[in-house]
Tab-separated table of C-alpha atoms in Angstrom:
chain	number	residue	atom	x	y	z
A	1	UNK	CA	0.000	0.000	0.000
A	2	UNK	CA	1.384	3.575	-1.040
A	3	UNK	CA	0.359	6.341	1.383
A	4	UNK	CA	-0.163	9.935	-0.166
A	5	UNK	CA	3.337	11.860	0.264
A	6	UNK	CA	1.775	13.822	3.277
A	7	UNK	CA	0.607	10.937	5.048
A	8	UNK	CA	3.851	8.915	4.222
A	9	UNK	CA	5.778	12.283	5.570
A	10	UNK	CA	3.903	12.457	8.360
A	11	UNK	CA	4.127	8.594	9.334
A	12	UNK	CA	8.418	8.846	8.868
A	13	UNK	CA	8.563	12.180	11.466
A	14	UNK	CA	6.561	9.644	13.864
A	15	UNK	CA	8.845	6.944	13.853
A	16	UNK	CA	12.329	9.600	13.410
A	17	UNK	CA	10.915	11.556	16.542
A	18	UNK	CA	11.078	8.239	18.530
A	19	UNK	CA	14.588	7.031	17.110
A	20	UNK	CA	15.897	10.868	18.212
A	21	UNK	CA	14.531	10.173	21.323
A	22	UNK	CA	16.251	6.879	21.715
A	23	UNK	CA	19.794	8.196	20.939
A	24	UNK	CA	19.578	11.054	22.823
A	25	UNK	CA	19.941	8.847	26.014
A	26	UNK	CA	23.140	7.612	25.632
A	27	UNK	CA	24.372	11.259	24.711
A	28	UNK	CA	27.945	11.585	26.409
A	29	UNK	CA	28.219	7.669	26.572
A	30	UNK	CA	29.371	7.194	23.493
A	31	UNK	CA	32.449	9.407	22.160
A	32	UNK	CA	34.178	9.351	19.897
A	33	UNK	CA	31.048	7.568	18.034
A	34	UNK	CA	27.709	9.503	18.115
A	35	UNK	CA	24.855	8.176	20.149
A	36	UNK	CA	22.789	7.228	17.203
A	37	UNK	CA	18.881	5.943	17.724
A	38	UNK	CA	16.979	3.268	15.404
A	39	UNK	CA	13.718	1.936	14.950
A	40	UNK	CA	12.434	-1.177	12.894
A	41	UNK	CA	8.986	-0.954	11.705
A	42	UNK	CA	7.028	-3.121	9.652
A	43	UNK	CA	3.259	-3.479	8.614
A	44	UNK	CA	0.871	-1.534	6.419
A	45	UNK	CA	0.747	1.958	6.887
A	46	UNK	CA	-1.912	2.094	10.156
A	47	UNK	CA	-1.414	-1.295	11.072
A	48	UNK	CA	2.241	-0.880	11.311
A	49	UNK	CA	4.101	-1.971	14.894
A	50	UNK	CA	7.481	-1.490	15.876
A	51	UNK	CA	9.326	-4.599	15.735
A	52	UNK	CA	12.648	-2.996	17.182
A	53	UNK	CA	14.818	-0.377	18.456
A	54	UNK	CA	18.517	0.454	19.163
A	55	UNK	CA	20.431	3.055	20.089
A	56	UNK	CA	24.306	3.536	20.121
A	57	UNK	CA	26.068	1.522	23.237
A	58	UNK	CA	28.213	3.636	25.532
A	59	UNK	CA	31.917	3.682	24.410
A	60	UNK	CA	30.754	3.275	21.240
A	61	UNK	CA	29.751	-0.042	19.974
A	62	UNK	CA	27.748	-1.959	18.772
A	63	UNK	CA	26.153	1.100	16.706
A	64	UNK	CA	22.148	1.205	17.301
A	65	UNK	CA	21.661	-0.168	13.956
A	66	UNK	CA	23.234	-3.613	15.099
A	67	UNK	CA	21.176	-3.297	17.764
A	68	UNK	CA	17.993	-2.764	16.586
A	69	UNK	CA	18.544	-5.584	13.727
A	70	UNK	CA	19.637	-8.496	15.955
A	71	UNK	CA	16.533	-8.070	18.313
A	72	UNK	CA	14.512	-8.268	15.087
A	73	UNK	CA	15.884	-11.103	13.771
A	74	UNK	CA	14.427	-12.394	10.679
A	75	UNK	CA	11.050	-10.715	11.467
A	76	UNK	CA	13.386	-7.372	9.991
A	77	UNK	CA	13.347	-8.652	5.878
A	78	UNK	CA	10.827	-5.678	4.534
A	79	UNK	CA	10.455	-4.194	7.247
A	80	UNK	CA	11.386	-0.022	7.105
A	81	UNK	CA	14.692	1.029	9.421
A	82	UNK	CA	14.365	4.726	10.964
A	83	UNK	CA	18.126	6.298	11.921
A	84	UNK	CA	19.400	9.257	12.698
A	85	UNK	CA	22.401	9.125	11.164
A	86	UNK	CA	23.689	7.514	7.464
A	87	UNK	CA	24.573	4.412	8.303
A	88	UNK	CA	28.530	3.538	8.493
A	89	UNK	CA	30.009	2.258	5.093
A	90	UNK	CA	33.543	1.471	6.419
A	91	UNK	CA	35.447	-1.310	8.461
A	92	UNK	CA	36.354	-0.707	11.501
A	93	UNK	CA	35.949	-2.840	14.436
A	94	UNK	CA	33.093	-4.562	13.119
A	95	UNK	CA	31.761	-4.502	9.503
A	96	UNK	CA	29.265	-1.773	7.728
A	97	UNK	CA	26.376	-1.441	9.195
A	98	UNK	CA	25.330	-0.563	5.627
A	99	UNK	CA	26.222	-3.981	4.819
A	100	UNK	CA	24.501	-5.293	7.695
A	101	UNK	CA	21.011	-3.737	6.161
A	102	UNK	CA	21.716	-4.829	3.219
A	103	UNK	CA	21.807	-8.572	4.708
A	104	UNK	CA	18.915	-8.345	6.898
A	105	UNK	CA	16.669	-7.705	3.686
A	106	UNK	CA	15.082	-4.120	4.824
A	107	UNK	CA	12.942	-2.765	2.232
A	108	UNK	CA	13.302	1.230	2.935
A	109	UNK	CA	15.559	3.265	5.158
A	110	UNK	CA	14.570	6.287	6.501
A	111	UNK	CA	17.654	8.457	7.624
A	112	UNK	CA	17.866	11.887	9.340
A	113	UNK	CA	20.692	13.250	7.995
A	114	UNK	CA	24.091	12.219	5.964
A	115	UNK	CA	27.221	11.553	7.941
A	116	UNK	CA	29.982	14.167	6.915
A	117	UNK	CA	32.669	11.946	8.105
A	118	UNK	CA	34.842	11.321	5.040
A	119	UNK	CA	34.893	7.903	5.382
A	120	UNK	CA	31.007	7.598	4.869
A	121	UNK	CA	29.030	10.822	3.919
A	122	UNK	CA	26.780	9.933	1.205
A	123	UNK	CA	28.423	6.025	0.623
A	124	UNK	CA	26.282	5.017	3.339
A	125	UNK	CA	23.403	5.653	1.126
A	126	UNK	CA	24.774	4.691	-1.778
A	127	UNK	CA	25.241	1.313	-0.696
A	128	UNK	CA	21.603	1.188	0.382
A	129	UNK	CA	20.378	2.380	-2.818
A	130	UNK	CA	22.863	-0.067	-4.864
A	131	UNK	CA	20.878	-2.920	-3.231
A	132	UNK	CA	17.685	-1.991	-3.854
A	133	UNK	CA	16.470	-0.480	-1.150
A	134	UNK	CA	14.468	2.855	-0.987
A	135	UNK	CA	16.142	5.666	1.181
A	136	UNK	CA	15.007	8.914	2.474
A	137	UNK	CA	16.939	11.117	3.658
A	138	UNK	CA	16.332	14.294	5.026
A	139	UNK	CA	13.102	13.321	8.206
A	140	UNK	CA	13.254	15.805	10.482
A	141	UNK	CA	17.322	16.355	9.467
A	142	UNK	CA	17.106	19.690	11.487
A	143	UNK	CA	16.661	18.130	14.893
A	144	UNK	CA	19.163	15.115	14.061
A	145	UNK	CA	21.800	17.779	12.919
A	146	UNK	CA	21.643	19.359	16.656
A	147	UNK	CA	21.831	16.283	18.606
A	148	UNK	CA	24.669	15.340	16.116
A	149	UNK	CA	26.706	18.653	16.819
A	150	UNK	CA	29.399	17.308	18.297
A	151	UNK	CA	30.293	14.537	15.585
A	152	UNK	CA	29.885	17.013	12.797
A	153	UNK	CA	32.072	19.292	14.395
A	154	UNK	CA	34.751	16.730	15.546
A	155	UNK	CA	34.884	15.144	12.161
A	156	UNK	CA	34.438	18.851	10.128
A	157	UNK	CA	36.093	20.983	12.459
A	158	UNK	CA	38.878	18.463	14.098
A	159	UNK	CA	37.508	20.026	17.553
A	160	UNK	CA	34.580	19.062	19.663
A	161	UNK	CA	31.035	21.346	19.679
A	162	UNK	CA	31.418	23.718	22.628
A	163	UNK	CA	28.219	24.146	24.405
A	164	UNK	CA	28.624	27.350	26.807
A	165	UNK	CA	26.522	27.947	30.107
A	166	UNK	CA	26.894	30.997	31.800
A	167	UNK	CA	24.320	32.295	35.279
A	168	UNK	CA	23.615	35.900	35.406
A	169	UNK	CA	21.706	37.634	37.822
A	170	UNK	CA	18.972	40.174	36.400
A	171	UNK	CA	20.870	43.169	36.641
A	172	UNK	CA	23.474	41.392	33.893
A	173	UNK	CA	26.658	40.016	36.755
A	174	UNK	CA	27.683	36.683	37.565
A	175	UNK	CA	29.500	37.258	40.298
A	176	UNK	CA	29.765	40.248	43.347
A	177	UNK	CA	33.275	39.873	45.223
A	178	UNK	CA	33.888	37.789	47.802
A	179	UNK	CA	32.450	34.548	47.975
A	180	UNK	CA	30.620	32.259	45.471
A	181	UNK	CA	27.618	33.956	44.289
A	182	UNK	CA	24.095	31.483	44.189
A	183	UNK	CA	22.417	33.004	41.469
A	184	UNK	CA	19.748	29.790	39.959
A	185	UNK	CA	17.713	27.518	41.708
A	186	UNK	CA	16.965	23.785	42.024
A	187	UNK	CA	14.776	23.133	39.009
A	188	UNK	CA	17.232	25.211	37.454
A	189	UNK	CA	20.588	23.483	38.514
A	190	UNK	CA	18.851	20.008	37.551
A	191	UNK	CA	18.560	21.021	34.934
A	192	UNK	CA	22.128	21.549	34.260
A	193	UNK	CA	23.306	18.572	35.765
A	194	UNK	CA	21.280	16.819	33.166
A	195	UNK	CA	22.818	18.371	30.734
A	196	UNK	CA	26.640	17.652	31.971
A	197	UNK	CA	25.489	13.975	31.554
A	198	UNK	CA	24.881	14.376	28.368
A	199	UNK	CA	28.239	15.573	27.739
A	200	UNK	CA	31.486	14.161	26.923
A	201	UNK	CA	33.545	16.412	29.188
A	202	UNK	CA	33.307	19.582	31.428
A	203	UNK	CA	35.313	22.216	30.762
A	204	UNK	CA	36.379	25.001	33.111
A	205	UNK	CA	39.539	27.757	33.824
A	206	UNK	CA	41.929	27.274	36.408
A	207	UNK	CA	40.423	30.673	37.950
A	208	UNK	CA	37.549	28.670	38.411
A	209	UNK	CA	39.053	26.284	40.844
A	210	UNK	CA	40.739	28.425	42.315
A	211	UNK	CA	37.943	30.491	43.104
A	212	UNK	CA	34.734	27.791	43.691
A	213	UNK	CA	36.714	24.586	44.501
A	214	UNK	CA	33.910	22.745	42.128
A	215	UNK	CA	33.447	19.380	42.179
A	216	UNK	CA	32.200	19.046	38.157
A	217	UNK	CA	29.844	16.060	38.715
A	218	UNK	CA	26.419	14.991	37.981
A	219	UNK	CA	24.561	14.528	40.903
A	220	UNK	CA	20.790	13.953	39.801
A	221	UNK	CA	18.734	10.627	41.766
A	222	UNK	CA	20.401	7.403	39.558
A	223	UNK	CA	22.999	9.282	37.319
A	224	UNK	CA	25.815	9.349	39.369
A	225	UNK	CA	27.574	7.140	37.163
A	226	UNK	CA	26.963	10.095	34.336
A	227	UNK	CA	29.523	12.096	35.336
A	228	UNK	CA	31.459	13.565	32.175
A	229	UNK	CA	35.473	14.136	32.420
A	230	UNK	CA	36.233	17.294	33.989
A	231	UNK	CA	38.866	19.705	32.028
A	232	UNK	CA	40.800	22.253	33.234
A	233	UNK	CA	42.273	24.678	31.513
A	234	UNK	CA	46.040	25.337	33.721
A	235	UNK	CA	48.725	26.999	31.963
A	236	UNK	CA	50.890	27.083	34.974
A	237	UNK	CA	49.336	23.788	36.826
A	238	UNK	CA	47.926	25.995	39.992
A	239	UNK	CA	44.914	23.241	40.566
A	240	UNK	CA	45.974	22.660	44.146
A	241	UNK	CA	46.348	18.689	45.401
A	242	UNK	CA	43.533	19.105	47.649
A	243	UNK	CA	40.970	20.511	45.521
A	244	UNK	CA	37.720	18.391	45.297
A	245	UNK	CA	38.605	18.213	41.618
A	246	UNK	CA	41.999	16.144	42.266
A	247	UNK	CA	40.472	15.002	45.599
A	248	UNK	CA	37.733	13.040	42.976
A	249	UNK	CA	39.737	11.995	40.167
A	250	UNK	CA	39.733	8.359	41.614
A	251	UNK	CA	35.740	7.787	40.304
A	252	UNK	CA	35.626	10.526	37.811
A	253	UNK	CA	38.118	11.400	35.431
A	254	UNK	CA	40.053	14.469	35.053
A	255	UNK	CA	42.655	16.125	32.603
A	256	UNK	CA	44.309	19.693	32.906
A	257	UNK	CA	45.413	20.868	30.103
A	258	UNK	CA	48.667	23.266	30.970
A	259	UNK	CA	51.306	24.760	28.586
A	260	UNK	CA	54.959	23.649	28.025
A	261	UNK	CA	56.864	25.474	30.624
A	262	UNK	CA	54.102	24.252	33.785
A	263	UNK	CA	56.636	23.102	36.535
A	264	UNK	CA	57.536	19.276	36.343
A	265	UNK	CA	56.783	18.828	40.383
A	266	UNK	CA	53.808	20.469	40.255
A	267	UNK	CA	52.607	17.614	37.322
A	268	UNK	CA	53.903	14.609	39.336
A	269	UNK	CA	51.575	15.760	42.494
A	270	UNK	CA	48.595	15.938	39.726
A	271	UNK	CA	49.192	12.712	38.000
A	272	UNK	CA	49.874	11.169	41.775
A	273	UNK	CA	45.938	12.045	42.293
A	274	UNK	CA	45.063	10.419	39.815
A	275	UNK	CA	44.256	13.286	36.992
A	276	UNK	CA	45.877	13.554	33.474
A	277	UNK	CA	47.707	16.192	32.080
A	278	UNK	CA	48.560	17.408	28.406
A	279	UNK	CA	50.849	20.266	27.673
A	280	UNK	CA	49.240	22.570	24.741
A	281	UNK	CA	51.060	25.401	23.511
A	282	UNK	CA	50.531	28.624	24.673
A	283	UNK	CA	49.928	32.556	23.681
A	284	UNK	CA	53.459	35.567	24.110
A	285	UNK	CA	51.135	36.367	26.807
A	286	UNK	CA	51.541	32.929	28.671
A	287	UNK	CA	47.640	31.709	28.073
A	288	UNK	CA	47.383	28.277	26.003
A	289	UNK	CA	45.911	28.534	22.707
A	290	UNK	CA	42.521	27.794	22.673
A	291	UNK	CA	42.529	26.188	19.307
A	292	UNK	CA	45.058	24.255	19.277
A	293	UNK	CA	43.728	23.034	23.417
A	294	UNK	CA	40.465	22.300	21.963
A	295	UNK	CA	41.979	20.224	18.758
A	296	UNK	CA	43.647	18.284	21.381
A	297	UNK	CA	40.584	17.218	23.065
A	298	UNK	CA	39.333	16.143	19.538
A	299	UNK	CA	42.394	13.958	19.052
A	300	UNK	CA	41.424	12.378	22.137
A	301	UNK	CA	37.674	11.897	21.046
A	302	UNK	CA	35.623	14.579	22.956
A	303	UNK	CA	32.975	15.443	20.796
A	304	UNK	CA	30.817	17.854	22.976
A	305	UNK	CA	31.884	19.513	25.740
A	306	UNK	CA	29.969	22.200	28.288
A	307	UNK	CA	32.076	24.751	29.500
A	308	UNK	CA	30.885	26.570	32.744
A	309	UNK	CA	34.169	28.318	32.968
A	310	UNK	CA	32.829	31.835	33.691
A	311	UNK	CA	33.250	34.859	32.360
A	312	UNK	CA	36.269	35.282	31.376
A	313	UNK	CA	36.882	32.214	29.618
A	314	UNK	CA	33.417	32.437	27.863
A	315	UNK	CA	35.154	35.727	26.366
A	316	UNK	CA	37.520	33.811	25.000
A	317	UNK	CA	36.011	31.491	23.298
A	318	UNK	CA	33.770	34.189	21.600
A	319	UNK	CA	36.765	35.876	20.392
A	320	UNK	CA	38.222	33.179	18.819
A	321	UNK	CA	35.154	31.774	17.446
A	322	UNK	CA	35.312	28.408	19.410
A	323	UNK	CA	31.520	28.462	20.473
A	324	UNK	CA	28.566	26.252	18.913
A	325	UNK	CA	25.883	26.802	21.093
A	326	UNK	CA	25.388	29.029	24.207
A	327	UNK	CA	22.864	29.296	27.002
A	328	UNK	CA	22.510	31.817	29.594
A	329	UNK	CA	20.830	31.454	32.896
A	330	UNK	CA	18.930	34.267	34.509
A	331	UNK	CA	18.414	33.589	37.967
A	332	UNK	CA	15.649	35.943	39.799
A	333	UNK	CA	17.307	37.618	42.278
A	334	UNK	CA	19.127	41.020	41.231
A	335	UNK	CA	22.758	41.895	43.012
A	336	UNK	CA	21.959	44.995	43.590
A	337	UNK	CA	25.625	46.573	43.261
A	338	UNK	CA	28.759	46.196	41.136
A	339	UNK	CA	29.982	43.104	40.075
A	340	UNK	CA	31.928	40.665	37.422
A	341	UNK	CA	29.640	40.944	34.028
A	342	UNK	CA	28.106	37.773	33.265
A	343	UNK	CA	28.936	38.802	29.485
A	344	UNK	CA	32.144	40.083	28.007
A	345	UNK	CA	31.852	42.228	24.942
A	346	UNK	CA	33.201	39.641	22.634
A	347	UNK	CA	30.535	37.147	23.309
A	348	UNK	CA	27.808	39.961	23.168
A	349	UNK	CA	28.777	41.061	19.416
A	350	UNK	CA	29.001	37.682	18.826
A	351	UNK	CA	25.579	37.011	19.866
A	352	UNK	CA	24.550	39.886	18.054
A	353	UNK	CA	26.111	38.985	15.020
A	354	UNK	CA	24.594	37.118	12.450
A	355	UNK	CA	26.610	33.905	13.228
A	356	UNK	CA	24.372	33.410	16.054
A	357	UNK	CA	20.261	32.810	16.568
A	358	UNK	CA	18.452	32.553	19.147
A	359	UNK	CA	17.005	29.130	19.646
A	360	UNK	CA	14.615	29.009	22.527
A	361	UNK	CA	13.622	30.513	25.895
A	362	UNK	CA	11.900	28.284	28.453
A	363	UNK	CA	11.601	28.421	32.372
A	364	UNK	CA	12.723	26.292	35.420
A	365	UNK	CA	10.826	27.812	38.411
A	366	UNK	CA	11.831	31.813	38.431
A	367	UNK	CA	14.948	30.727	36.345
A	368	UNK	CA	15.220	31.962	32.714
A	369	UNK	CA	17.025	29.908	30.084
A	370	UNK	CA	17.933	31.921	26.911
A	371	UNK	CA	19.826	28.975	24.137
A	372	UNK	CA	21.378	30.660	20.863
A	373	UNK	CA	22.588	28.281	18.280
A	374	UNK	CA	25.349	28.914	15.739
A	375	UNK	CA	23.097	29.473	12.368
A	376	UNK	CA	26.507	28.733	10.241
A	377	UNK	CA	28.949	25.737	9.960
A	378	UNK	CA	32.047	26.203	11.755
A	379	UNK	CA	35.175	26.391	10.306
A	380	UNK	CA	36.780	23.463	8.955
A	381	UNK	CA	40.376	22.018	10.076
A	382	UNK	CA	43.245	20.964	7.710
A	383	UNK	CA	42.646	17.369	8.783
A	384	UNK	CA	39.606	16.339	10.503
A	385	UNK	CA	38.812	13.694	13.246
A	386	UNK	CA	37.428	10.824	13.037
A	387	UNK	CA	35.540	7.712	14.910
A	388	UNK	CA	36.712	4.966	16.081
């Protein structure tokens, strides 16, 4: 049976919403792969049922189509696959899973987006199509390419997506002095935590330590375990010893990222708690280069990392171009008196600029949260990055 093109349209945003849905769980889980979701339908159009669904498995592997396929079984030959992502068309660990869809006998695939990694974008499809099978491409290709971000930037860019938080209070500061300044509430800091588990890492400045003594983790009912890898941006390796950061890199990972001249001894008392460090090169003016820090976490696999480094660091990024997405949270409560701007004037002309849209404003209790999206590609790298 052939459904009219709106009714056929409608029927593949159904079954893409779900398979967004399904991958969207395991974001942060699975770098330096993206957390991909898939569905496995069969049966006329309004009789249809779901026969399957997968989604990416943390570290990696097995990719969701795999997934999704095995638990169908045979039941899968003509049946219609719903991903978010092309398909992989190269060897890696395990075989294609274009070749895998190919084997299982599905009739149509229905695909969100292409994959711009070089080692698939568009062959993926092309395999697909080779066999005889029907492929759409393009169902709801909008959402998939935001909840790919990361991945296309990694693999585009040779860096990972930076997703920037920053808390204001209503008169515009994020901080007043001494003391660590409570500017959101609960609904709003859940929030948050949710999304640093959905990240790869957490990124913040040395200045930040030094001044908050953060801990970096997740620490929602059940998601403990979510905790991303906490970065630290160091030039000179000041993160003390005894900071909760280094005090906690036994259960969650850590990595400071200092320049080449950081003192040797001061390493050796890092590594002995149990944190990483990689020397990046720095500015003339002693602060490592951004760029070339952030292509260094790509090498390593980050693909999307939130950075609540503050201010100043949020600055910095903006001036250099380094931010994808960026959401700032007004809390209710106005300082009242001179403080540290919440934003610097590089990342307001950014945000001003046409580089940059806003993309929603929603509530958590009295808490406003304001998310702009970058409405252009970001710049490629010489060489890109690529999954494992």
């Amino acid at each position: 049976m052939t459904l009219p093109p709106d009714r056929q349209s409608a029927l593949d945003r159904r079954y893409m919403r779900l398979a967004l849905a399904l991958g969207r769980r395991h974001l942060g889980e699975t770098w330096p792969n993206p957390s991909v979701g898939a569905v496995l339908v069969a049966g006329p159009p309004g009789a249809e049922r779901i026969l399957a669904q997968g989604v990416t498995q943390p570290g990696g592997r097995p990719h969701a189509e795999r997934i999704a396929l095995a638990a169908a079984g045979e039941a899968a030959r003509g049946a219609t696959l719903y991903v978010t992502l092309e398909p992989c068309s190269h060897h890696g660990r395990t075989s294609p899973c274009a070749d895998a869809v190919v084997e299982a006998g599905i009739a149509r695939v229905v695909s969100a987006m292409a994959d711009p990694d070089p080692r698939v974008a568009g062959r993926g499809h092309g395999r697909l199509s080779a066999a005889g099978i029907a492929v759409t491409v393009g169902t709801l290709g909008q959402e998939a390419a935001r909840d790919h971000l990361g991945h296309v930037t990694r693999v585009t860019a040779g860096r990972p997506a930076i997703d920037l938080k920053l808390a204001r209070t209503p008169d515009g500061f994020a901080a007043g002095g001494t003391g660590r300044l409570i500017i959101t509430g609960p609904l709003a800091n859940a929030r948050i935590h949710l999304m640093r588990a959905h990240s790869d890492a957490i990124m913040v400045g040395v200045e930040t330590v030094l001044a908050d003594d953060p801990e970096l983790t997740v620490r929602l009912p059940g998601l403990g375990d979510r905790s991303p890898v906490r970065v630290v941006l160091d030039p000179a390796l000041r993160t003390p010893p005894q900071s909760r950061l280094l005090r906690t890199s036994d259960r969650v990972p850590t990595l400071i990222l200092c320049g080449p001249a950081a003192p040797p001894e001061a390493e050796r008392a890092i590594r002995a708690a149990g944190a990483d460090v990689a020397r990046m090169p720095v500015d003339p003016d002693g602060r490592l280069q951004l760029r070339a820090a952030l292509h260094g976490l790509g090498e390593r696999g980050f693909t999307r990392v939130f950075c609540e480094g503050g201010p100043t660091l949020a600055n910095a990024l903006a001036r250099h171009g380094l931010i994808d997405t960026c959401l700032i949270v007004t809390g209710a409560r106005p300082l009242d008196r001179a403080g540290l701007p919440a934003i610097g004037p590089d990342l307001a002309d950014l945000l001003a600029s046409g580089a940059f849209g806003l993309a929603e404003e929603t509530r958590a209790g009295p808490d406003l949260f304001t998310s702009y999206a970058r409405s252009s590609p970001c710049s490629p790298a010489s060489s890109p990055m690529l999954d494992a």
